[in-house]
Coordinates of C-alpha atoms in Angstrom, one line a residue:
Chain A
X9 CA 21.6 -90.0 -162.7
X10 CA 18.3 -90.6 -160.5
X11 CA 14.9 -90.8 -162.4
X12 CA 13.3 -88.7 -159.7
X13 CA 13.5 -84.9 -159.4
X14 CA 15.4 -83.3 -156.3
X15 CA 13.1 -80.5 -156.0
X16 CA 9.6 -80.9 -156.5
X17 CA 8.3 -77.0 -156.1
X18 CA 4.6 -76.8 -156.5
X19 CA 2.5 -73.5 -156.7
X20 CA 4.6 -71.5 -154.7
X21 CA 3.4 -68.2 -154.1
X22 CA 4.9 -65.0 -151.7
X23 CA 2.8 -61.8 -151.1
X24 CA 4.0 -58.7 -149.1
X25 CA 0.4 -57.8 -148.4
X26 CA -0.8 -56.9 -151.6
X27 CA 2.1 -56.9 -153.2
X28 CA 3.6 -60.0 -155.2
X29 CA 6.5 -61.2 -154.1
X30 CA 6.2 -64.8 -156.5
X31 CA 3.2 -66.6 -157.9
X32 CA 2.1 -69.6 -158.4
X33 CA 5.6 -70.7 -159.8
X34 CA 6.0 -74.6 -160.5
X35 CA 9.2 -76.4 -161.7
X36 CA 11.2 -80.1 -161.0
X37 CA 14.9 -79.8 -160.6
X38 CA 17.1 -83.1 -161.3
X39 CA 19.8 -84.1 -160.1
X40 CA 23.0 -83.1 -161.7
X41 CA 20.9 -79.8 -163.6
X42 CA 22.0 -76.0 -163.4
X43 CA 18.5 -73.8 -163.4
X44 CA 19.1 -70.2 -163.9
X45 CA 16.3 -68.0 -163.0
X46 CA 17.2 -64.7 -165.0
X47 CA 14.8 -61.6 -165.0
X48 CA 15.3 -57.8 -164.2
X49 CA 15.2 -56.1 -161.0
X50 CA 12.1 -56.3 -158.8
X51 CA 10.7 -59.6 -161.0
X52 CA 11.1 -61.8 -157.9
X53 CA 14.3 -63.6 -158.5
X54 CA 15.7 -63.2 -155.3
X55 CA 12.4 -63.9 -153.7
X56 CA 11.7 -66.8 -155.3
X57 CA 15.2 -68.0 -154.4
X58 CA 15.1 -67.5 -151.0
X59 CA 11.3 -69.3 -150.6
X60 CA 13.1 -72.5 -151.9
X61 CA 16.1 -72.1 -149.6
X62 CA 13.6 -72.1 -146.6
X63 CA 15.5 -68.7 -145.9
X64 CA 12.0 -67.0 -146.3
X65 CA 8.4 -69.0 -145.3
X66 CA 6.2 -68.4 -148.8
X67 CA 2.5 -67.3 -148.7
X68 CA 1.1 -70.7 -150.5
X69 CA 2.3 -73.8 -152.4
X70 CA 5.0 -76.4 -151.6
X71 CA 8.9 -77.6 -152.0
X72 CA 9.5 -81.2 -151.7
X73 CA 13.3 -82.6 -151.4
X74 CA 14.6 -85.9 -152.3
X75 CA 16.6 -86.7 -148.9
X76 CA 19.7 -88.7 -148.9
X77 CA 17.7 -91.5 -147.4
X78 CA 15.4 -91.2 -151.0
X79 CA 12.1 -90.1 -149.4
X80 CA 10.5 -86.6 -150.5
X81 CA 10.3 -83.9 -147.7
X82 CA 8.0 -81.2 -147.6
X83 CA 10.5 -78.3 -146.3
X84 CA 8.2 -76.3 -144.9
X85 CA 6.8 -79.1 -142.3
X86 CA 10.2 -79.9 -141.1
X87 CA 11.5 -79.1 -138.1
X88 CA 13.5 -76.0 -137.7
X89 CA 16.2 -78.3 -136.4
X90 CA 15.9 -80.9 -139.6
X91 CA 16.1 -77.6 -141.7
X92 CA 19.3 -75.9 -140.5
X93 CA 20.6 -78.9 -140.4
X94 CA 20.3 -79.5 -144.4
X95 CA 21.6 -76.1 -145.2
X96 CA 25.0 -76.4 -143.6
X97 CA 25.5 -80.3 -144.9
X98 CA 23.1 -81.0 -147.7
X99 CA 22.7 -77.4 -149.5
X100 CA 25.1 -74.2 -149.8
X101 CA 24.1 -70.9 -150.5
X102 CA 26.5 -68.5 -152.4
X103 CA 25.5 -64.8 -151.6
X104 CA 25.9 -61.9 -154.0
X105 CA 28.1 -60.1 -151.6
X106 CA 30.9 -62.3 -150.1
X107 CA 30.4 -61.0 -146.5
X108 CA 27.3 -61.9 -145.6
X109 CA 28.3 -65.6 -146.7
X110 CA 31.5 -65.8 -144.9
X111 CA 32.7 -65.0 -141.1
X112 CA 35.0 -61.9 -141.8
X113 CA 37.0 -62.0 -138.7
X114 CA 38.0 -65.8 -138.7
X115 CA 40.9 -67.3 -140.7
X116 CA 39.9 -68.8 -144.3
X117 CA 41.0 -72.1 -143.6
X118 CA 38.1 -71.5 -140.4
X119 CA 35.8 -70.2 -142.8
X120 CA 36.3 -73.7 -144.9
X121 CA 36.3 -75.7 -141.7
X122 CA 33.5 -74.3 -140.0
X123 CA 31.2 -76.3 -141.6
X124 CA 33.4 -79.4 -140.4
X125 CA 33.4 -79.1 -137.4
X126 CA 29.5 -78.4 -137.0
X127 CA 28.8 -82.1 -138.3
X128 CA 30.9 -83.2 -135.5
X129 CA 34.8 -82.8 -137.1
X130 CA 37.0 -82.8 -134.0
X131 CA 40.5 -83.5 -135.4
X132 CA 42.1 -80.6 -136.3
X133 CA 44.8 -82.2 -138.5
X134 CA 41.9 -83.4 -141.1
X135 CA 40.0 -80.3 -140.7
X136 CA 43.5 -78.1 -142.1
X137 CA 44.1 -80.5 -144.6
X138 CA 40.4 -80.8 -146.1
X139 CA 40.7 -77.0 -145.9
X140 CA 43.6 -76.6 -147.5
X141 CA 42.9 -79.0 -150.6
X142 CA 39.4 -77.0 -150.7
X143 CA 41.5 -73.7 -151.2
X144 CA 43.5 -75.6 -153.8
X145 CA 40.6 -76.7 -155.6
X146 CA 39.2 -73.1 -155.7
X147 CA 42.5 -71.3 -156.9
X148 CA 43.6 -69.7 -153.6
X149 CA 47.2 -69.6 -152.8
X150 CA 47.6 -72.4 -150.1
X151 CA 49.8 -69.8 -147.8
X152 CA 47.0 -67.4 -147.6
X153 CA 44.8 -70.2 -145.0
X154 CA 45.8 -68.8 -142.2
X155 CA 44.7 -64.8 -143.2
X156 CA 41.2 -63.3 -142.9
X157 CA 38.8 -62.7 -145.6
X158 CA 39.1 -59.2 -145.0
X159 CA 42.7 -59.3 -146.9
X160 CA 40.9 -60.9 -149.7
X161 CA 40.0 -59.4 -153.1
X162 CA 36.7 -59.6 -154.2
X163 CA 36.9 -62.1 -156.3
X164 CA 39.1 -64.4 -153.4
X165 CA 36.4 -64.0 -151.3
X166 CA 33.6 -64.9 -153.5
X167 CA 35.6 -67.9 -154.6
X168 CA 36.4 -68.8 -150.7
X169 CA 32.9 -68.8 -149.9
X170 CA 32.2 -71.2 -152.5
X171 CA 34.7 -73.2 -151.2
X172 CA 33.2 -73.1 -147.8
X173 CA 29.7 -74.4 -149.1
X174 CA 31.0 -77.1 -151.2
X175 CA 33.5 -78.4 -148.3
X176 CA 30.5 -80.8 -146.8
X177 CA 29.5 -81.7 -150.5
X178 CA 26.4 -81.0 -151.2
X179 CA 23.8 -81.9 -153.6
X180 CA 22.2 -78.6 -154.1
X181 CA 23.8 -75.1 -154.4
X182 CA 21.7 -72.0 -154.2
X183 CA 23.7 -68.6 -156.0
X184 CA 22.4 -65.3 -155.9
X185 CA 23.9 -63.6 -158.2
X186 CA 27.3 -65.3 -157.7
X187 CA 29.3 -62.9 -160.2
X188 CA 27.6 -59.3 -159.4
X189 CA 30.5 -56.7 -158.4
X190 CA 33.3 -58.5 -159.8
X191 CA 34.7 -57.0 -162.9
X192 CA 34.8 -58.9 -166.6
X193 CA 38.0 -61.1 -166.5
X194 CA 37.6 -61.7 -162.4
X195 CA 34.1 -63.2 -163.7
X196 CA 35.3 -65.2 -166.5
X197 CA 37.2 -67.0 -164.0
X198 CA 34.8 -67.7 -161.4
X199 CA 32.4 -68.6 -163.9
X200 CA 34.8 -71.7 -165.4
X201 CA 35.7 -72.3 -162.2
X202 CA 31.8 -72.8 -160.8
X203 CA 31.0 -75.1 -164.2
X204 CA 34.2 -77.2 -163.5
X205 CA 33.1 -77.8 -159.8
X206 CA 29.4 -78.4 -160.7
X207 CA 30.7 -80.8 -163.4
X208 CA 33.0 -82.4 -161.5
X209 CA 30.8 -82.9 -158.1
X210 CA 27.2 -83.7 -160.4
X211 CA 25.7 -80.9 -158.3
X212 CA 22.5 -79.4 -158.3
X213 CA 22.8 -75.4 -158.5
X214 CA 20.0 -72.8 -158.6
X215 CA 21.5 -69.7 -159.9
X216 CA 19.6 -66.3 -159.8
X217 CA 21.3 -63.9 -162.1
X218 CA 20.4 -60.6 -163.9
X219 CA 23.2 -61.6 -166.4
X220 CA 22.1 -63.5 -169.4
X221 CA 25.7 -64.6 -170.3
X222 CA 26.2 -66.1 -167.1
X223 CA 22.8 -68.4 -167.5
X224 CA 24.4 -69.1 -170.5
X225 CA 27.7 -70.2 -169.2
X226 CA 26.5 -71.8 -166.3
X227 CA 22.9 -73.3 -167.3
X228 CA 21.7 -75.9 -168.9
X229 CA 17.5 -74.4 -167.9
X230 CA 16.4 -71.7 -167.2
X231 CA 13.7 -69.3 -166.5
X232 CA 13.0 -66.2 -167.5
X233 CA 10.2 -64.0 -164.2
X234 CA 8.4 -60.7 -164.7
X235 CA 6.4 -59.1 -162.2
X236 CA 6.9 -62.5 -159.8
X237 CA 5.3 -64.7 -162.7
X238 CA 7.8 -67.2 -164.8
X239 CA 6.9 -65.8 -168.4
X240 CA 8.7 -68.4 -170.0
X241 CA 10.8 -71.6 -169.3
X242 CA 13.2 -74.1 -171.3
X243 CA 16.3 -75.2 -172.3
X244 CA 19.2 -72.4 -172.4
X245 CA 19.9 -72.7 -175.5
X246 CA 16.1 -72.7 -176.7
X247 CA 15.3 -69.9 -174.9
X248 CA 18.1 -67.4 -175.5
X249 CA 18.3 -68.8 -179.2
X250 CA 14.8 -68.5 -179.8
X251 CA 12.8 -66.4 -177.1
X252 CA 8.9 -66.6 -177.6
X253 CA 7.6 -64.4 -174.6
X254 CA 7.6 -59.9 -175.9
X255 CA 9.7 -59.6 -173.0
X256 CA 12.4 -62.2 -173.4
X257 CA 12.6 -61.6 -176.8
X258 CA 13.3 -57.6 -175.3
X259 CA 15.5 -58.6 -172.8
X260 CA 17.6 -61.5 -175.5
X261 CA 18.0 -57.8 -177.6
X262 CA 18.9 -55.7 -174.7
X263 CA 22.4 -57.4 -174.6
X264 CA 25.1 -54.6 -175.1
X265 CA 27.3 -55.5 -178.2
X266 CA 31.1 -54.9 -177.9
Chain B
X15 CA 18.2 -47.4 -82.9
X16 CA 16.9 -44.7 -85.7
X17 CA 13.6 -44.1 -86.8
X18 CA 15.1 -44.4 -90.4
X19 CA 14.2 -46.9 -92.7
X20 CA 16.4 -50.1 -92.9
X21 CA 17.0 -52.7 -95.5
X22 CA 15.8 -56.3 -95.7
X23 CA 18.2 -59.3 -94.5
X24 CA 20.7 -59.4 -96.7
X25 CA 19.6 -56.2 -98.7
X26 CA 17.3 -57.6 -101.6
X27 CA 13.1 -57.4 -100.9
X28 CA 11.7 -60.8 -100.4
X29 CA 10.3 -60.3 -103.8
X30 CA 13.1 -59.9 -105.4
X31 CA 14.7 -63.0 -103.6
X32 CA 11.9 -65.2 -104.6
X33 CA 12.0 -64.4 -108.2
X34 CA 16.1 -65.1 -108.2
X35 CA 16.0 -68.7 -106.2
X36 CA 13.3 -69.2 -109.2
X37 CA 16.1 -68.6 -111.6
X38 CA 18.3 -70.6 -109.8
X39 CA 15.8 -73.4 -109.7
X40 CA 15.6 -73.3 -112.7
X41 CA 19.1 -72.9 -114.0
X42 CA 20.1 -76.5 -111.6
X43 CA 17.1 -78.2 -113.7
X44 CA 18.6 -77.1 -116.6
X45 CA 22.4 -77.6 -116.0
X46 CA 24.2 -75.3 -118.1
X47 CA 21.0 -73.4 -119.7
X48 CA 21.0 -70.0 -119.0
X49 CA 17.7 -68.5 -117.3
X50 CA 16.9 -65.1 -118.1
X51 CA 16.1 -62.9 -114.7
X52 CA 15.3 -59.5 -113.6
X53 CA 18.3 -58.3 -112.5
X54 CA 18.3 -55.6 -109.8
X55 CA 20.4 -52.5 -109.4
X56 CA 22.7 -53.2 -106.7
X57 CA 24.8 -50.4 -104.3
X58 CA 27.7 -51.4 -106.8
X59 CA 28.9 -50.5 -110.0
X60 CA 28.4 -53.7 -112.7
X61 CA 31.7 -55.2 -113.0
X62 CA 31.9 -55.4 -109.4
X63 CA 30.0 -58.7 -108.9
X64 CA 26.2 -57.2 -108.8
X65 CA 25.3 -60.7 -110.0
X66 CA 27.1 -63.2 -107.8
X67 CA 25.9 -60.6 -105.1
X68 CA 22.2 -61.3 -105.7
X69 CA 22.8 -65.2 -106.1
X70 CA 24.6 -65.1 -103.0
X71 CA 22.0 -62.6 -101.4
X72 CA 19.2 -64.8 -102.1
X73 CA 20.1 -67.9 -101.0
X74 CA 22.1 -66.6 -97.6
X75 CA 20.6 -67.3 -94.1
X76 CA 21.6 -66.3 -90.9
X77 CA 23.2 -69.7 -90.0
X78 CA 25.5 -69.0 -93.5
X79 CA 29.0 -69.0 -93.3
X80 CA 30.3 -66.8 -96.3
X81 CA 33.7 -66.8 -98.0
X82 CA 34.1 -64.3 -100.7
X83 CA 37.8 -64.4 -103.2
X84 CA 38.9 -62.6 -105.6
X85 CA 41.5 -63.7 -107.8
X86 CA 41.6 -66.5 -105.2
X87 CA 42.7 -64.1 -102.5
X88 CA 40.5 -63.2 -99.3
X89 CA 41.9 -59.6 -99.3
X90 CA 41.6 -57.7 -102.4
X91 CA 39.5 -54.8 -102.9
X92 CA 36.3 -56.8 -104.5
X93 CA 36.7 -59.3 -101.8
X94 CA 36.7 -57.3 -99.1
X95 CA 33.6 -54.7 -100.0
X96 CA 31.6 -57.6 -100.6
X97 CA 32.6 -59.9 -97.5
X98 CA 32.0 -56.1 -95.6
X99 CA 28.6 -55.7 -97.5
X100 CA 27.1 -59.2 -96.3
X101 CA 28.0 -58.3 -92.9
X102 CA 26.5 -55.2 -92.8
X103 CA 23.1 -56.2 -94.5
X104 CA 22.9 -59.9 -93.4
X105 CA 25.1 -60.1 -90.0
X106 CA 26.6 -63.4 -91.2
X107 CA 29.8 -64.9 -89.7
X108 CA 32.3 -64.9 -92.7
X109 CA 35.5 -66.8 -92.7
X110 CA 38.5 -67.1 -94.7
X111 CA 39.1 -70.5 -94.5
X112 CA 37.7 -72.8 -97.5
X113 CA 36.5 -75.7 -95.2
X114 CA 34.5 -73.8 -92.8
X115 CA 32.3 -71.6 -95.2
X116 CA 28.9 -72.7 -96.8
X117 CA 28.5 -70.2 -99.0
X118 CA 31.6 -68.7 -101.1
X119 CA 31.3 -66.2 -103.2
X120 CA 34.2 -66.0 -106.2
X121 CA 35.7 -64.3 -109.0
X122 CA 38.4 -65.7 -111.5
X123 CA 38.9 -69.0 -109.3
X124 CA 37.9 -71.9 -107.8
X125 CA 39.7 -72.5 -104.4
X126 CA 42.3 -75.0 -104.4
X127 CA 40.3 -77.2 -101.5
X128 CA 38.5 -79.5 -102.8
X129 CA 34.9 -78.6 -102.1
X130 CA 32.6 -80.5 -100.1
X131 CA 28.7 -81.8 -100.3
X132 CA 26.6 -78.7 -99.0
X133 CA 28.9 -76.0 -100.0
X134 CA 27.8 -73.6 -102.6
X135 CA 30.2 -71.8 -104.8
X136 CA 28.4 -68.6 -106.4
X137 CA 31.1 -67.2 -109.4
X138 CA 30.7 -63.7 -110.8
X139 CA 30.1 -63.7 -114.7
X140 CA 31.0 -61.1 -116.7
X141 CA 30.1 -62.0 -120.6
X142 CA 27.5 -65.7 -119.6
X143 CA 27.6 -66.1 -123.4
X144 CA 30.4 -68.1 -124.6
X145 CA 29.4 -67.7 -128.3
X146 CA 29.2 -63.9 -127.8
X147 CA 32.8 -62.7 -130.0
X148 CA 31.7 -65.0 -132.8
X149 CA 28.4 -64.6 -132.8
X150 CA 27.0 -61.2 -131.8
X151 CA 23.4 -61.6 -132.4
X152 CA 21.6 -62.5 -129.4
X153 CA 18.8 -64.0 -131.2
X154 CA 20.8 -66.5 -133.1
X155 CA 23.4 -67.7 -130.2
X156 CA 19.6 -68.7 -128.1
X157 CA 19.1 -70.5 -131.3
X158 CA 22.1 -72.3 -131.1
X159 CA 21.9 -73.1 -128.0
X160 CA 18.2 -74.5 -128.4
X161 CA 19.4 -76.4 -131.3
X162 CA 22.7 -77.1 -129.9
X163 CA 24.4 -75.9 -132.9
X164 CA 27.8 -75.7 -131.2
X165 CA 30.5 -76.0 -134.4
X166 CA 31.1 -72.1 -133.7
X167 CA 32.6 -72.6 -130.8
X168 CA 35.3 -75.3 -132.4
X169 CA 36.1 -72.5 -135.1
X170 CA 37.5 -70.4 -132.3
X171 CA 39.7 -73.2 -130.8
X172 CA 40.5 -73.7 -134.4
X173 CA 41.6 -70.3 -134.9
X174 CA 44.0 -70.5 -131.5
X175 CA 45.7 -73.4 -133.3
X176 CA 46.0 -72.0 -136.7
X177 CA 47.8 -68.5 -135.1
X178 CA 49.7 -69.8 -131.9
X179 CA 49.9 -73.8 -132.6
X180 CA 47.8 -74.9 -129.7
X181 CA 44.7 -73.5 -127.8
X182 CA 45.8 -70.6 -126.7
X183 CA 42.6 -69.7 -124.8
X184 CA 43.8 -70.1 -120.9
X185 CA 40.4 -68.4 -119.0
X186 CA 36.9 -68.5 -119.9
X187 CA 37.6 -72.1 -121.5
X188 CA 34.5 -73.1 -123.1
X189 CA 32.9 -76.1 -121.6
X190 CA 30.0 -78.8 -122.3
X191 CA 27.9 -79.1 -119.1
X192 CA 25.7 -82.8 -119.1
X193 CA 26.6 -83.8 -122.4
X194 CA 24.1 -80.8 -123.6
X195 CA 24.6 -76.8 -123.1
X196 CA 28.3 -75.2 -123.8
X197 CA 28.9 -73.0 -121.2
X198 CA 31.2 -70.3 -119.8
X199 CA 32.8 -71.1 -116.5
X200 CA 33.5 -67.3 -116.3
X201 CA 36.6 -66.0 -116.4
X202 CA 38.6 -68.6 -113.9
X203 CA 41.5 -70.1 -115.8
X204 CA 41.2 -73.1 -117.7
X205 CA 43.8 -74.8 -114.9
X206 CA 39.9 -74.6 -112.8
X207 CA 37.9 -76.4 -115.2
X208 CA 38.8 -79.9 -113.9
X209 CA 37.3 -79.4 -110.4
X210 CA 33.9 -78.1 -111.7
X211 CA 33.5 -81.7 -112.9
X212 CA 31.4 -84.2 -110.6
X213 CA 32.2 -81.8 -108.4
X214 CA 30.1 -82.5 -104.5
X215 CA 29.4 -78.5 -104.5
X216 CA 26.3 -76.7 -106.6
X217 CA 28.1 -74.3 -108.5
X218 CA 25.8 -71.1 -109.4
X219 CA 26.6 -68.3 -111.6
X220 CA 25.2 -64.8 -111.7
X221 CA 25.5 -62.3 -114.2
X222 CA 24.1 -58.8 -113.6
X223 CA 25.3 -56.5 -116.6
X224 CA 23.3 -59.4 -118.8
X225 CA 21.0 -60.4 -116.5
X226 CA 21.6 -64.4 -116.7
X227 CA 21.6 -66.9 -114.0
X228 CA 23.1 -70.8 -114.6
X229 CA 24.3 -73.2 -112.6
X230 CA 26.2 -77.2 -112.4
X231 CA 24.3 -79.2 -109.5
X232 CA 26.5 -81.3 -107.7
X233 CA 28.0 -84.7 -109.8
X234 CA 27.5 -83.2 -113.5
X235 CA 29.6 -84.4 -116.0
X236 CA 31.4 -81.2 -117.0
X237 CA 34.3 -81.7 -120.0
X238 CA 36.5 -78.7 -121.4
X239 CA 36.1 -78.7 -125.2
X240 CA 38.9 -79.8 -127.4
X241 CA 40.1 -81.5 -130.8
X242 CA 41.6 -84.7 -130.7
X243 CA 44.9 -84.0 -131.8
X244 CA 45.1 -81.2 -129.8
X245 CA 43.4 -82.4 -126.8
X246 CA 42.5 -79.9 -123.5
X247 CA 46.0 -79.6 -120.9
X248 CA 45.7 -76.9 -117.8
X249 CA 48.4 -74.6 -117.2
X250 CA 51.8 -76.4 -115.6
X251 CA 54.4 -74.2 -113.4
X252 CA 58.1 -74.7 -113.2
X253 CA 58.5 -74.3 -109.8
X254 CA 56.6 -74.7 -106.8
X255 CA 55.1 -71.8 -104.8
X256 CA 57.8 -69.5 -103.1
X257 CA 55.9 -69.1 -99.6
X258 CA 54.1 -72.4 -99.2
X259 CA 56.4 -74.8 -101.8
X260 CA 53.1 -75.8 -102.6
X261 CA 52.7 -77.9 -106.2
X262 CA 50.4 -78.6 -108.6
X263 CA 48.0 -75.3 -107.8
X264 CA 48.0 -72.3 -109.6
X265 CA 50.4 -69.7 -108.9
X266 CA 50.3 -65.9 -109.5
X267 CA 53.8 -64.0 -111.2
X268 CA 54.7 -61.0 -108.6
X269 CA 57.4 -58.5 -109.4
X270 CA 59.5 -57.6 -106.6
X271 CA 61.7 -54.8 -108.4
X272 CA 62.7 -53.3 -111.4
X273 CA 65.9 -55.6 -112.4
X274 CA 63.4 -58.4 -113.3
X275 CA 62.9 -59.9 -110.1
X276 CA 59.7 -61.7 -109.8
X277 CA 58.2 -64.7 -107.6
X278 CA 55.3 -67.0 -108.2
X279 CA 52.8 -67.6 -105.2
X280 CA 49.8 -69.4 -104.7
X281 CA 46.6 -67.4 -105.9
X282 CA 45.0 -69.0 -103.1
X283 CA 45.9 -67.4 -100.0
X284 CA 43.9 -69.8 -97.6
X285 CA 45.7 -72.8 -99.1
X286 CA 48.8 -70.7 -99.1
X287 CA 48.6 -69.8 -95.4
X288 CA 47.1 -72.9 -94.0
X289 CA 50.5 -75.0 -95.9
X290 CA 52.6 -72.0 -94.3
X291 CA 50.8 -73.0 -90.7
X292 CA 51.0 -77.0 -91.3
X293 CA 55.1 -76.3 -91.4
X294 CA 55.8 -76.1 -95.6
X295 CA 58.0 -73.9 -96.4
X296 CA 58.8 -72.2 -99.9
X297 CA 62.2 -70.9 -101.2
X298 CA 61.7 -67.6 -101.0
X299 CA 60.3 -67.7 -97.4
X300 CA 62.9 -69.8 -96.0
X301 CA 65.4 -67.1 -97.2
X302 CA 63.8 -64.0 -95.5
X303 CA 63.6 -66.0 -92.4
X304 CA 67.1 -66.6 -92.5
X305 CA 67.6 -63.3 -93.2
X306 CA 65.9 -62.1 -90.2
X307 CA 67.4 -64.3 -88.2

């Protein structure tokens, strides 16, 4: 594991006007770590998120990345080019809802390859059989490559877009809410199925999630936003263990019991 | 001669011409790129060829000898309105023979001549954007295009393979024009594709519907994009062409009744009819005129 952080973010502040979107939030992210940003609705998870994944230009602040080459990148004055290009080779980004993340009228073993063939893949033999061992890897029936993920279940398609992010191997995964719509059991899987891939890749993963249980799971950080501030920050364990902040301590409690 | 008001040489204001040969100016700097212009109503439905008709209005003189196929053929409806049109608003001398014309106006192929230095071939575009089915956002296929983002269009070659074993795309085969832009050579079939390369004519292409001008100047590197295990073929035919015997040009499938009778003819008429004149006969003509004899 590197000594250095692969995400330096550093004041990082969205308004909508006067509104706050985030503020002032500051955090490192190493290499190998799962960060789970937890909070209720409107806090400024999703915000947040989407600042760091240069999907949204904050107000204020900065996000430095540890490139592949081992010098520190300020995101936000690279090129629009430089940027794209780390999102489709050196990041992924898991949406809540499976369609925006995946191309519903192509084949799966497309949706797996597409990233291939946009870093310059041009053999279509390799490009199936990555695709296929990709589907393997992420429990979907090797027979079903060639159908569209509008025949998948939810929980196919969530799992084939993760496939389709990690095909390039990436060092950093954004997930927004990667288990929202899919019932318990259909969750319990994806869940073991995300911590055995992060495991076995040593990714990076920043997951925002409304469900403590899955920063639990998943997590080995977290932090817990109100009102686009980060109340509190620490270990998992530490914090759902023994919460300091009013409102984690409220939202720890708020847990239904079966 | 009427009083009545008349229209300009070759129907367009002089406005309106200038603006377009700025498009096409440059669309040849830019080979492949495709230039934005104000595309004019024209006294034809869109479909019809409104946008090869203002390329080719545009850049006509009187000294212009215009050619205008569709489907390859000199004679078919869109053909012949057009190749009337031009001689009714420009007075040019139009031929049917490939060789002789300067100017030649096409839709769905490129003639089986090979074209010379000086000639200009002005194709009819329906849909310029060759990202369009897979990406239906405007605003993100210019995008791709600036950043020349092109692994979408792989995923739809992809797709041909994964559902019919090879590249089942046979018109409207994307293409990579100077090593840069991806570009749609309109609907000719792919069997065309080979001639735009380092070809000696400036190809320009006009769409009106989408208001979009591009062209290839003369002796670009043009190359038909493909995997490399399933590398780029044109269409082959089994036999030669019934009238002319003609082979190694593309042929169109004619039914002659209802008992599955069919032949396959050149697409190109001129080609067709100049072989016919040089002495080569086909199968099928060699029967009839034993037949009348």
């Amino acid at each position: 594991m590197s000594d250095q952080p692969l995400l330096k973010v550093r004041n990082l502040s969205k308004f909508y006007g006067n509104r706050i979107g985030c503020n002032t939030v500051s955090f490192d992210l190493w290499p190998g770590e799962v960060l789970a940003i937890v909070g209720e609705s409107g806090s400024g998870k999703t915000t947040l998120l989407n600042c760091l994944s240069t999907r949204l230009m904050p107000t204020t602040g900065s996000v430095d990345y540890h490139m592949r080459d081992g010098q520190y990148r300020e995101l936000y004055h690279m090129s629009e080019a430089e940027r794209r290009f780390l999102m489709r080779t050196d990041w992924g980004f898991v949406h809540q809802n499976p369609a925006d993340g995946l191309r519903m009228t192509v084949s799966a073993g497309a949706n797996v390859g597409e990233r291939l063939m946009a870093i310059g893949d041009r053999h279509y033999g390799n490009i199936r059989q990555t695709a296929t061992e990709w589907l393997e890897r992420v429990e979907i029936s090797t027979d079903r490559i060639d159908d569209q993920p509008r025949a998948f279940s939810g929980g196919m398609r969530q799992r084939l877009q993760i496939a389709r992010n990690l095909v390039t191997g990436p060092r950093l995964v954004f997930m927004d809410e990667p288990t929202g719509g899919l019932d318990v059991s259909v969750q319990a899987r994806l869940l073991d199925l995300v911590r055995g891939l992060v495991n076995d890749l040593g990714l990076s993963a920043i997951v925002v999630t409304h469900d403590l249980a899955v920063a639990r799971l998943l997590s080995h950080r977290m932090m817990v936003m109100k009102d686009g501030h980060v109340i509190e920050q620490g270990l998992t364990d530490r914090v759902l263990d023994d919460p300091r902040e009013p409102y984690t301590q409220l939202l720890v409690s708020s847990i239904l019991q079966v | 001669m009427s009083d009545l008001a008349t229209y300009n040489f070759a129907y367009l204001d002089e406005q309106t011409k200038r603006m377009i040969r700025r498009a096409i100016l440059k669309a040849i700097a830019i080979p492949g790129y495709q230039v934005p212009f104000a595309s004019r109503e024209m006294p034809m439905p869109y479909g019809w060829g409104t946008g090869g008709v203002q390329v080719t209005a545009s850049i006509i003189g009187p000294e212009d000898v215009l050619k205008v196929i569709d489907q390859g053929a000199d004679d078919t409806t869109n053909a012949v309105s057009i190749r009337a049109f031009f001689q009714k608003v420009a007075e040019v001398a139009v031929t049917t023979h490939t060789g002789e014309a300067s100017i030649i106006q096409t839709r769905h192929r490129i003639p089986e001549e090979t074209l010379r230095e000086g000639q200009v071939l002005v194709y009819q575009v329906p849909i310029p954007e060759p990202l369009r089915f897979l990406e239906p956002r405007e605003t993100e296929t210019r995008k791709m295009h600036a950043l020349e983002e092109y692994g979408l269009m792989h995923v739809k070659l992809y797709e041909d393979i994964a559902k019919h074993g090879r590249i089942a795309t046979t018109y409207a085969y994307p293409v990579k024009v100077h090593g840069r832009y991806v570009m749609d050579p309109s609907p000719t079939p792919k069997f065309d594709n080979p001639k735009m390369h380092m070809s000696e004519a400036l190809q320009l292409f006009g769409a009106g519907r989408e208001k979009r001008i591009y062209a290839v100047p003369p002796f670009t590197e043009v190359v038909s994009l493909d995997f490399e295990d399933h590398p780029f073929e044109i269409q082959t035919f089994d036999k030669p062409c019934a009238l002319c015997g003609a082979e190694h040009v593309y042929l169109d499938e004619v039914v002659l009744d209802d008992k599955g009778g069919r032949m396959f003819v050149c697409s190109d008429t001129d080609h067709c009819e100049t072989r016919q004149a040089e002495g080569h006969f086909g199968a099928m003509l060699a029967t009839s005129k034993e037949a009348a004899e």
